[in-house]
Coordinates of C-alpha atoms in Angstrom, one line a residue:
M1 CA -83.5 -87.7 116.7
L2 CA -82.4 -85.1 119.2
D3 CA -81.4 -86.5 122.6
I4 CA -83.7 -84.5 124.9
T5 CA -84.6 -85.4 128.4
S6 CA -88.1 -86.7 128.8
L7 CA -88.7 -84.4 131.8
V8 CA -88.8 -81.3 129.6
R9 CA -91.5 -80.4 127.2
V10 CA -92.2 -77.1 125.4
H11 CA -94.8 -75.6 123.2
V12 CA -94.3 -76.4 119.5
E13 CA -94.7 -72.9 118.2
A14 CA -92.6 -71.4 121.0
L15 CA -89.8 -73.8 120.3
I16 CA -89.9 -73.0 116.5
A17 CA -89.7 -69.3 117.3
E18 CA -86.8 -69.9 119.6
Q19 CA -85.1 -72.1 117.1
H20 CA -84.7 -69.2 114.6
D21 CA -83.1 -67.1 117.3
M22 CA -80.8 -69.4 119.2
G23 CA -81.2 -72.9 117.8
V24 CA -83.2 -75.9 119.1
C25 CA -80.8 -76.9 121.8
D26 CA -80.6 -73.3 123.2
A27 CA -84.3 -73.0 123.2
I28 CA -84.6 -76.3 125.2
E29 CA -82.0 -75.1 127.7
E30 CA -83.8 -71.7 128.1
I31 CA -87.1 -73.3 128.7
E32 CA -85.5 -75.8 131.1
R33 CA -84.3 -73.0 133.3
T34 CA -87.7 -71.4 133.5
A35 CA -90.1 -74.4 133.4
V36 CA -88.4 -77.3 135.1
P37 CA -88.9 -77.8 138.8
H38 CA -86.2 -76.3 141.0
N39 CA -85.0 -79.6 142.5
I40 CA -84.5 -81.2 139.0
T41 CA -82.6 -78.1 137.8
Q42 CA -80.3 -78.3 140.8
Q43 CA -79.7 -82.0 140.2
N44 CA -78.8 -81.4 136.5
A45 CA -76.6 -78.5 137.4
A46 CA -74.7 -80.7 139.8
L47 CA -73.7 -83.0 137.0
P48 CA -70.7 -82.2 134.7
A49 CA -71.6 -80.8 131.3
T50 CA -70.3 -83.9 129.5
S51 CA -72.6 -86.2 131.5
R52 CA -75.8 -84.2 131.0
P53 CA -77.6 -85.3 127.8
D54 CA -79.7 -82.2 127.8
L55 CA -77.0 -79.6 128.1
G56 CA -73.7 -81.2 127.2
I57 CA -74.6 -81.5 123.5
C58 CA -76.3 -78.2 123.4
R59 CA -73.3 -76.3 124.9
A60 CA -70.9 -78.1 122.6
R61 CA -73.1 -77.1 119.6
R62 CA -73.4 -73.6 120.8
G63 CA -69.7 -73.3 120.7
L64 CA -69.9 -74.1 117.0
S65 CA -72.8 -71.8 116.2
A66 CA -70.5 -69.3 114.5
M67 CA -69.6 -72.0 111.9
S68 CA -72.9 -73.8 111.4
A69 CA -76.5 -72.7 111.0
P70 CA -79.0 -73.9 113.5
H71 CA -81.4 -75.1 110.9
L72 CA -81.9 -78.6 109.7
P73 CA -79.6 -79.7 106.9
K74 CA -80.8 -79.9 103.3
V75 CA -81.1 -83.3 101.7
A76 CA -80.8 -83.8 97.9
G77 CA -81.4 -80.1 97.3
I78 CA -84.8 -80.2 98.9
E79 CA -85.8 -77.5 101.4
P80 CA -86.4 -78.9 104.9
A81 CA -89.4 -76.6 105.6
L82 CA -92.1 -79.2 105.4
P83 CA -95.5 -78.9 107.0
A84 CA -96.1 -80.8 110.2
P85 CA -97.1 -84.4 109.7
A86 CA -100.4 -85.7 111.0
H87 CA -98.8 -87.8 113.8
T88 CA -97.6 -84.8 115.9
T89 CA -100.6 -84.8 118.2
D90 CA -100.1 -86.2 121.7
P91 CA -101.1 -89.9 121.4
R92 CA -102.4 -89.9 125.0
A93 CA -104.9 -87.1 124.3
T94 CA -108.4 -87.8 123.3
P95 CA -109.6 -86.4 120.0
A96 CA -111.6 -83.7 121.7
S97 CA -108.8 -82.7 124.0
A98 CA -106.2 -82.8 121.1
E99 CA -108.4 -80.5 119.0
S100 CA -109.0 -78.2 121.9
A101 CA -105.3 -78.0 122.7
S102 CA -104.4 -77.3 119.1
E103 CA -106.9 -74.5 118.8
T104 CA -105.7 -73.0 122.1
T105 CA -102.1 -73.1 120.9
A106 CA -102.9 -71.6 117.6
D107 CA -105.1 -68.8 118.8
D108 CA -103.5 -68.0 122.2
P109 CA -99.8 -68.5 122.7
S110 CA -100.4 -68.1 126.5
G111 CA -102.4 -71.4 126.4
A112 CA -99.1 -73.2 126.2
A113 CA -99.1 -73.2 130.0
D114 CA -102.0 -75.7 129.9
L115 CA -99.7 -78.4 128.4
S116 CA -97.0 -80.0 130.4
T117 CA -93.5 -79.3 129.4
V118 CA -92.9 -83.0 128.7
D119 CA -95.8 -83.2 126.3
R120 CA -94.5 -80.1 124.4
I121 CA -91.0 -81.5 124.0
A122 CA -92.5 -84.8 122.8
A123 CA -94.5 -82.9 120.2
V124 CA -91.3 -81.2 119.0
Q125 CA -89.6 -84.5 118.7
D126 CA -92.5 -86.0 116.8
R127 CA -92.5 -83.0 114.4
L128 CA -88.7 -83.2 113.8
A129 CA -89.0 -87.0 113.3
G130 CA -91.8 -86.3 110.7
W131 CA -89.5 -83.8 108.9
I132 CA -86.6 -86.2 108.8
S133 CA -88.9 -89.0 107.5
D134 CA -90.3 -86.8 104.7
L135 CA -86.8 -85.7 103.7
S136 CA -85.5 -89.2 103.7
T137 CA -88.5 -90.3 101.5
L138 CA -87.8 -87.4 99.0
H139 CA -84.1 -88.3 99.0
D140 CA -84.8 -91.9 98.1
L141 CA -87.3 -91.0 95.4
T142 CA -85.1 -88.4 93.8
E143 CA -82.1 -90.7 93.9
Q144 CA -84.0 -93.4 92.0
L145 CA -85.1 -90.7 89.5
V146 CA -81.6 -89.5 88.7
R147 CA -80.6 -93.0 87.9
T148 CA -82.8 -93.1 84.9
R149 CA -81.0 -92.6 81.6
T150 CA -83.9 -92.3 79.0
L151 CA -86.8 -90.0 78.8
E152 CA -89.4 -92.8 78.9
D153 CA -87.8 -94.4 82.0
A154 CA -87.8 -91.0 83.8
L155 CA -91.5 -90.5 83.0
R156 CA -92.4 -93.9 84.4
E157 CA -90.4 -93.2 87.5
L158 CA -92.1 -89.9 87.9
L159 CA -95.5 -91.5 87.8
R160 CA -94.5 -94.2 90.2
A161 CA -93.0 -91.9 92.8
G162 CA -95.8 -89.3 92.4
A163 CA -98.5 -92.1 92.9
F164 CA -96.7 -93.0 96.2
L165 CA -96.6 -89.4 97.4
V166 CA -100.2 -88.6 96.7
G167 CA -101.6 -91.9 97.7
A168 CA -102.9 -93.0 94.3
R169 CA -102.6 -96.3 92.4
R170 CA -102.8 -95.3 88.7
G171 CA -101.9 -92.3 86.6
L172 CA -100.6 -91.0 83.3
V173 CA -98.1 -88.3 82.2
V174 CA -98.4 -86.4 79.0
L175 CA -95.2 -85.0 77.6
A176 CA -95.9 -82.0 75.3
P177 CA -93.0 -79.4 75.5
Q178 CA -94.3 -75.8 75.2
D179 CA -91.7 -74.9 72.6
G180 CA -93.3 -77.3 70.1
L181 CA -90.1 -79.1 69.3
G182 CA -91.3 -82.4 70.7
P183 CA -91.3 -85.2 71.3
E184 CA -94.9 -85.7 72.4
T185 CA -95.9 -88.9 74.1
T186 CA -98.2 -90.3 76.8
V187 CA -97.0 -92.8 79.4
G188 CA -99.4 -94.6 81.8
L189 CA -99.1 -96.2 85.2
G190 CA -101.5 -99.1 85.6
L191 CA -103.2 -98.0 82.3
G192 CA -102.9 -99.8 79.0
H193 CA -103.1 -98.3 75.6
A194 CA -106.8 -99.0 75.3
E195 CA -107.5 -97.3 78.7
I196 CA -105.5 -94.3 77.7
G197 CA -107.4 -94.2 74.5
H198 CA -110.7 -94.2 76.4
I199 CA -109.5 -91.2 78.5
E200 CA -108.5 -89.3 75.3
T201 CA -112.1 -89.6 74.0
V202 CA -113.2 -87.2 76.7
P203 CA -113.5 -83.6 75.3
R204 CA -110.3 -81.8 75.9
R205 CA -111.8 -78.9 77.8
A206 CA -113.1 -81.5 80.4
L207 CA -109.7 -83.1 81.0
S208 CA -107.8 -81.6 83.9
Y209 CA -104.3 -82.3 82.5
A210 CA -105.4 -80.9 79.1
R211 CA -106.6 -77.7 80.7
I212 CA -103.1 -77.4 82.3
L213 CA -101.4 -77.9 78.9
D214 CA -103.6 -75.4 77.2
G215 CA -103.1 -72.8 80.0
L216 CA -106.8 -72.6 80.8
P217 CA -107.8 -71.3 84.3
E218 CA -110.1 -73.2 86.6
P219 CA -113.7 -71.8 86.6
G220 CA -113.9 -69.3 89.5
A221 CA -110.2 -69.5 90.3
G222 CA -109.8 -65.7 90.1
D223 CA -106.2 -64.6 90.5
D224 CA -105.1 -67.7 92.5
A225 CA -102.2 -69.0 90.5
E226 CA -102.0 -72.2 92.5
A227 CA -105.6 -73.0 91.5
R228 CA -104.6 -72.7 87.8
T229 CA -101.7 -75.1 88.1
E230 CA -103.0 -77.8 90.3
I231 CA -106.4 -79.3 89.5
A232 CA -108.1 -81.7 91.9
E233 CA -111.3 -83.5 91.1
P234 CA -112.1 -85.2 94.4
D235 CA -115.5 -86.7 93.5
I236 CA -116.0 -87.3 89.8
P237 CA -119.2 -89.4 90.1
G238 CA -120.8 -86.9 92.5
E239 CA -119.7 -83.6 90.8
K240 CA -122.6 -82.3 88.7
D241 CA -120.6 -79.7 86.8
L242 CA -118.3 -82.2 85.2
D243 CA -118.7 -83.4 81.6
P244 CA -120.9 -86.5 81.3
R245 CA -118.4 -88.2 79.1
L246 CA -115.8 -87.8 81.8
R247 CA -118.0 -89.5 84.3
E248 CA -118.8 -92.2 81.9
V249 CA -115.1 -93.0 81.1
A250 CA -114.2 -92.8 84.8
A251 CA -117.0 -95.3 85.7
R252 CA -115.8 -97.6 82.9
L253 CA -112.2 -97.5 84.0
G254 CA -113.0 -97.6 87.7
Y255 CA -111.6 -94.3 89.1
A256 CA -113.5 -91.8 91.1
A257 CA -111.1 -88.9 91.7
S258 CA -108.0 -87.3 90.0
Y259 CA -105.2 -84.9 90.9
A260 CA -103.3 -83.2 88.0
V261 CA -100.2 -81.0 88.2
P262 CA -98.0 -79.3 85.6
L263 CA -94.3 -80.1 84.8
T264 CA -92.3 -76.9 84.3
A265 CA -88.6 -76.4 84.2
G266 CA -85.8 -74.3 82.8
P267 CA -85.8 -72.6 79.4
V268 CA -88.2 -75.1 77.9
G269 CA -91.0 -73.9 80.1
R270 CA -93.9 -76.3 80.4
L271 CA -92.9 -79.8 79.7
G272 CA -96.2 -81.5 80.2
A273 CA -98.6 -82.5 82.9
A274 CA -99.1 -85.5 85.2
V275 CA -102.4 -86.8 86.6
W276 CA -103.0 -89.5 89.2
L277 CA -106.2 -91.4 89.5
Y278 CA -107.9 -92.6 92.8
D279 CA -110.2 -95.6 93.0
E280 CA -112.4 -93.9 95.5
P281 CA -113.3 -90.2 96.1
A282 CA -110.3 -88.6 97.6
E283 CA -108.0 -85.6 97.5
P284 CA -104.4 -85.2 98.7
G285 CA -103.9 -83.1 101.8
D286 CA -101.7 -80.1 102.2
R287 CA -98.7 -82.2 103.3
R288 CA -99.0 -84.6 100.4
R289 CA -99.3 -81.7 98.0
H290 CA -96.3 -80.0 99.4
L291 CA -94.2 -83.2 99.1
V292 CA -95.2 -83.9 95.5
G293 CA -94.6 -80.3 94.7
L294 CA -91.0 -80.5 95.9
Y295 CA -90.5 -83.8 94.1
R296 CA -91.9 -82.7 90.8
A297 CA -89.8 -79.5 90.8
H298 CA -86.7 -81.7 90.9
A299 CA -88.2 -84.2 88.5
A300 CA -89.0 -81.5 85.9
E301 CA -85.4 -80.3 85.9
H302 CA -84.2 -83.9 85.3
L303 CA -86.8 -84.4 82.6
A304 CA -85.6 -81.1 80.9
R305 CA -82.0 -82.4 80.8
L306 CA -83.1 -85.8 79.4
L307 CA -85.3 -84.0 76.9
E308 CA -82.3 -82.0 75.5
L309 CA -80.2 -85.1 75.4
H310 CA -83.0 -86.9 73.6
R311 CA -83.3 -84.1 71.0
S312 CA -79.6 -84.1 70.4
R313 CA -79.5 -87.8 69.8
Q314 CA -82.6 -87.6 67.6
A315 CA -81.0 -84.9 65.5
A316 CA -77.8 -86.9 65.1
R317 CA -79.8 -90.0 64.2
T318 CA -81.8 -88.0 61.6
L319 CA -78.7 -86.5 60.1
R320 CA -77.1 -89.9 59.9
E321 CA -80.1 -91.4 58.2
E322 CA -80.3 -88.6 55.8
L323 CA -76.6 -89.2 54.8
L324 CA -77.3 -92.8 54.1
P325 CA -79.5 -94.1 51.2
S326 CA -83.2 -93.5 51.9
R327 CA -84.0 -96.7 49.9
L328 CA -82.1 -99.3 48.0
P329 CA -82.2 -99.1 44.2
R330 CA -83.9 -101.7 42.0
I331 CA -81.4 -103.3 39.6
P332 CA -82.5 -106.0 37.1
G333 CA -81.4 -109.4 38.2
V334 CA -80.3 -108.2 41.7
R335 CA -82.2 -107.9 45.0
L336 CA -80.7 -106.0 47.9
A337 CA -81.3 -106.0 51.6
V338 CA -79.5 -104.1 54.4
R339 CA -79.4 -103.8 58.2
H340 CA -77.8 -100.8 59.8
A341 CA -77.6 -99.7 63.4
A342 CA -75.6 -96.9 65.0
G343 CA -74.2 -96.8 68.5
P344 CA -75.6 -94.4 71.1
R345 CA -73.0 -91.7 70.4
G346 CA -73.3 -92.1 66.6
G347 CA -70.5 -93.6 64.6
G348 CA -69.1 -93.4 61.1
D349 CA -70.1 -96.8 59.5
W350 CA -71.9 -96.4 56.2
Y351 CA -73.0 -98.2 53.1
D352 CA -74.1 -97.4 49.6
A353 CA -75.8 -99.0 46.7
L354 CA -75.9 -96.9 43.6
P355 CA -77.0 -97.6 40.0
L356 CA -74.3 -96.9 37.4
P357 CA -74.6 -96.3 33.7
D358 CA -75.6 -99.1 31.4
G359 CA -77.3 -101.1 34.1
A360 CA -74.2 -101.7 36.3
L361 CA -74.3 -101.6 40.1
G362 CA -71.9 -100.2 42.6
L363 CA -71.9 -101.5 46.2
A364 CA -69.8 -99.9 49.0
V365 CA -69.3 -100.2 52.8
G366 CA -66.9 -98.3 55.0
S367 CA -66.1 -97.0 58.4
V368 CA -64.7 -93.7 59.6
T369 CA -62.7 -93.5 62.8
G370 CA -64.2 -91.8 65.8
S371 CA -67.8 -91.3 66.9
G372 CA -70.2 -88.4 67.4
P373 CA -71.3 -85.6 65.1
S374 CA -67.8 -85.1 63.7
A375 CA -67.5 -88.8 62.6
V376 CA -71.0 -88.6 61.1
A377 CA -70.1 -85.5 59.1
A378 CA -66.9 -87.1 57.9
M379 CA -68.8 -90.2 56.9
G380 CA -71.2 -88.1 54.8
R381 CA -68.3 -86.4 53.0
L382 CA -66.6 -89.7 52.3
R383 CA -69.7 -91.3 51.0
A384 CA -70.5 -88.4 48.7
S385 CA -67.0 -88.3 47.3
L386 CA -67.0 -92.1 46.6
R387 CA -70.3 -91.7 44.8
A388 CA -68.8 -89.1 42.5
Y389 CA -65.7 -91.2 41.8
A390 CA -67.8 -94.3 41.2
V391 CA -69.9 -92.5 38.6
M392 CA -66.8 -91.3 36.7
E393 CA -64.6 -94.4 36.9
G394 CA -66.6 -97.2 38.7
E395 CA -65.4 -99.9 36.4
D396 CA -62.0 -99.7 38.1
P397 CA -62.5 -99.9 41.9
V398 CA -58.8 -99.4 42.5
A399 CA -58.9 -96.0 40.8
V400 CA -62.0 -95.1 42.9
L401 CA -60.3 -95.9 46.2
S402 CA -57.0 -94.2 45.0
D403 CA -58.9 -91.0 44.4
L404 CA -60.6 -91.3 47.8
E405 CA -57.2 -91.8 49.4
L406 CA -55.8 -88.7 47.8
L407 CA -58.8 -86.7 48.9
M408 CA -58.5 -87.8 52.5
R409 CA -54.8 -87.0 52.7
L410 CA -55.5 -83.4 51.4
T411 CA -58.7 -82.6 53.3
E412 CA -58.7 -84.7 56.4
P413 CA -55.1 -85.6 57.3
A414 CA -55.9 -86.4 60.9
R415 CA -58.6 -89.1 60.1
S416 CA -58.5 -92.5 58.6
A417 CA -61.2 -94.8 57.2
T418 CA -61.7 -98.2 55.8
A419 CA -63.7 -98.8 52.6
L420 CA -64.7 -101.6 50.2
F421 CA -66.1 -100.9 46.7
A422 CA -67.5 -103.5 44.4
F423 CA -68.5 -102.9 40.7
T424 CA -71.0 -105.3 39.4
E425 CA -71.2 -105.5 35.6
P426 CA -74.6 -105.3 33.9
E427 CA -76.7 -108.4 33.4
P428 CA -75.5 -110.4 30.3
G429 CA -77.6 -109.6 27.3
A430 CA -79.0 -106.4 28.9
S431 CA -78.9 -103.1 27.2
G432 CA -75.3 -101.9 27.5
G433 CA -74.2 -105.1 29.1
P434 CA -71.7 -107.6 27.8
G435 CA -73.0 -110.1 25.4
G436 CA -73.4 -113.5 26.8
P437 CA -72.1 -116.7 25.2
P438 CA -74.5 -118.4 22.7
M439 CA -76.9 -120.7 24.5
P440 CA -78.1 -124.0 23.1
A441 CA -81.6 -124.0 21.7
G442 CA -84.3 -124.1 24.3
I443 CA -82.0 -123.0 27.1
G444 CA -82.1 -119.4 28.3
G445 CA -81.8 -117.3 31.4
P446 CA -79.2 -115.0 32.9
G447 CA -75.7 -116.2 33.3
P448 CA -73.2 -115.3 36.1
R449 CA -72.3 -111.6 36.5
K450 CA -68.7 -110.6 37.1
M451 CA -68.0 -108.5 40.2
V452 CA -64.7 -106.5 40.6
L453 CA -63.9 -105.3 44.0
A454 CA -61.1 -103.6 46.0
G455 CA -60.7 -103.0 49.7
A456 CA -58.7 -100.6 51.8
G457 CA -58.3 -102.1 55.3
H458 CA -61.9 -103.5 55.2
C459 CA -63.3 -107.0 56.0
P460 CA -63.5 -109.4 53.0
P461 CA -67.0 -110.2 51.6
L462 CA -68.7 -113.5 52.1
V463 CA -70.4 -115.5 49.3
L464 CA -73.3 -117.7 50.3
G465 CA -75.0 -120.2 48.0
D466 CA -76.5 -123.6 48.0
L467 CA -73.1 -125.2 47.5
R468 CA -70.7 -122.9 49.3
A469 CA -70.3 -120.3 52.1
E470 CA -66.8 -118.8 51.9
F471 CA -64.9 -115.6 52.3
V472 CA -63.5 -113.8 49.2
E473 CA -59.7 -113.7 49.3
T474 CA -58.9 -110.0 48.9
S475 CA -55.5 -108.4 48.9
L476 CA -54.3 -106.9 52.2
S477 CA -54.2 -103.1 52.3
A478 CA -53.9 -100.4 54.9
P479 CA -56.9 -98.1 55.6
L480 CA -57.4 -94.9 53.7
G481 CA -55.2 -92.1 55.1
M482 CA -52.6 -94.4 56.4
L483 CA -50.2 -94.5 53.4
A484 CA -48.7 -91.7 51.3
C485 CA -50.0 -93.5 48.2
W486 CA -52.6 -96.2 48.2
E487 CA -53.0 -98.9 45.6
A488 CA -53.8 -102.6 45.9
P489 CA -54.8 -105.0 43.2
S490 CA -58.5 -105.7 42.7
V491 CA -60.2 -109.1 42.8
E492 CA -62.7 -110.6 40.4
I493 CA -65.5 -113.0 41.4
E494 CA -68.5 -114.4 39.6
P495 CA -71.4 -115.1 41.9
A496 CA -73.6 -117.8 40.4
C497 CA -77.3 -117.3 40.0
G498 CA -79.0 -117.9 43.3
E499 CA -76.0 -116.8 45.4
T500 CA -75.7 -113.9 47.8
V501 CA -72.7 -111.6 48.4
L502 CA -72.5 -110.2 51.9
L503 CA -70.7 -106.9 52.7
Y504 CA -70.4 -105.9 56.3
S505 CA -68.6 -103.6 58.7
D506 CA -66.2 -104.7 61.4
G507 CA -68.8 -103.5 64.0
L508 CA -70.8 -106.7 63.3
L509 CA -67.7 -108.7 64.5
H510 CA -66.8 -106.4 67.4
R511 CA -70.3 -106.6 68.9
T512 CA -69.9 -110.3 69.5
G513 CA -67.2 -109.5 72.1
E514 CA -65.0 -112.2 70.8
P515 CA -61.5 -112.1 69.2
M516 CA -61.5 -111.4 65.5
D517 CA -60.6 -114.9 64.4
R518 CA -63.5 -116.3 66.4
A519 CA -65.8 -113.6 65.2
F520 CA -65.0 -114.4 61.6
A521 CA -65.7 -118.1 62.3
R522 CA -69.0 -117.2 64.0
L523 CA -70.0 -115.2 60.9
H524 CA -69.1 -118.0 58.6
S525 CA -71.1 -120.4 60.8
A526 CA -74.1 -118.1 60.9
A527 CA -74.1 -117.7 57.1
A528 CA -73.7 -121.4 56.5
G529 CA -76.6 -122.1 58.9
V530 CA -79.1 -120.1 56.9
P531 CA -82.0 -122.5 56.0
R532 CA -81.9 -123.5 52.3
A533 CA -85.5 -122.3 51.9
S534 CA -84.5 -118.8 53.0
R535 CA -81.3 -118.5 51.0
H536 CA -83.1 -117.0 48.0
D537 CA -84.5 -114.2 50.1
P538 CA -81.9 -111.6 51.0
E539 CA -84.2 -110.1 53.8
A540 CA -84.4 -113.5 55.4
V541 CA -80.6 -114.0 55.0
V542 CA -79.7 -110.8 56.8
D543 CA -82.2 -111.4 59.6
H544 CA -80.9 -114.8 60.3
I545 CA -77.3 -113.6 60.4
V546 CA -78.2 -110.7 62.8
R547 CA -80.2 -113.0 65.1
T548 CA -77.3 -115.5 65.2
M549 CA -74.5 -113.0 65.6
L550 CA -76.3 -110.6 67.9
P551 CA -78.8 -112.3 70.2
Q552 CA -79.3 -109.0 72.0
G553 CA -80.4 -107.3 68.8
L554 CA -79.2 -104.4 66.7
D555 CA -80.4 -101.7 69.1
D556 CA -78.2 -102.8 72.0
P557 CA -77.6 -99.8 74.3
A558 CA -74.7 -101.5 75.9
S559 CA -72.6 -101.5 72.7
E560 CA -71.1 -98.5 71.1
E561 CA -70.3 -100.3 67.8
D562 CA -72.1 -99.5 64.5
V563 CA -73.3 -102.4 62.4
V564 CA -73.7 -102.6 58.7
L565 CA -74.8 -105.7 56.8
L566 CA -75.5 -105.4 53.1
A567 CA -76.7 -108.4 51.0
A568 CA -76.9 -108.6 47.2
Y569 CA -78.8 -111.7 45.9
F570 CA -78.3 -112.6 42.2
E571 CA -81.5 -113.9 40.8
E572 CA -81.7 -117.1 38.9

């Protein structure tokens, strides 16, 4: 607040005109010399400049006028030129006298002489205080908006802040980018899914926000662009030209007025539209419209940035999902289940389950160093190469990983990866499978299936059954790309019927936030704690382990680790 003597008051419009020429302080000093009584002027002149609150600051600021502009500072990128708030009228004046004074001031500048100088300076102070209050409000609201990190959170914050600015209680925002690339969604404030559904039953031509999205002008708007972009319906029950279905839905939901505005920003163009609903017939005034216009201009730019970020993440997620199996194969005698989640930046953890000739099954999990699109692309190349090698020589997992090591050294020398490949022989007695031992008369059923596996710097599998829950002892080996020549002996296991083999990535262990030895112990405890009734269902097994290991869930935005958990249950 400016420190202005209470004995001086000027006309508001005169002060604003003087402000553009010499600044607020100079205008006050000029009017003081002409309007203040002579004896007061002499008393002030007798004081030193540093002790005069009306001139000391002004003269000091006038000395800096060459370096600073006389206008109010900008706050958070918002222009300070706001309309005068409603509380600028002299509180001592009666309504009739205040209205008369405002009309005289607006129509005849010479009428300023009818107001005392003190009243005019107080009006200026009130107006400046209103400007500062509005700017502070916009600053706080935009600061809360820029803290949002997701598109949905930003839409909800936009609705909340807009409802505060226009004086409404409920509303909804429809996101429908003009370029047609999506996403399209509707978010409500104080409205549930059922209530939004009721609103959407209104014919599209009767909905104000739908007319904005479709670019339809208001009836009788002419060439007024503002009338095409902001649509106010101040009295829905009393307006005869509105659609009957709109009045019916408004009565059912309990709102009587609406105010809709577009959201437009940047190269995307129109992002969507927002509409706020009033419980009683109402319409925002010019000051509220101006404030919400400034806010939504900033909000639309923020939404445009989040929209581009959302699209980029969605594209990376789609690419990653397309590089992984779209569905798990069906192999006689084996049931598969998998849980996979990628970090927010996209990582290189992957899995595969591919049917091999003669009814055999190949299972693989792996992880590529790094994150982001480059890691996703490297993961896709690595998985495709392993599939080719597995089809050609899958019976020997060591040969598969040796070929993969050679390929990585030749094509991607700056990258390393871990991998584990397991070859499961066909079911005994199946076509192409090994012949099982002769069974006694009256006894049949599948026998154990041999699994041969080899790992390159990857975590050992875990076998879970009714009688055991233990890690498979694999030979130690460096990751792919870390040695000039990779070769480690393979390991053979025979999972019994009714047992489950779990393959996983190290991200499952890292997400626990514990040291690796404790993370392994926690995984073992989670597997051993699977209820016996659920051990014959691989879906239930992986769900139990994920809930136990990761209470925060797979889609934890606070973690950047990928997670892969692949379960193979051998049927009885």
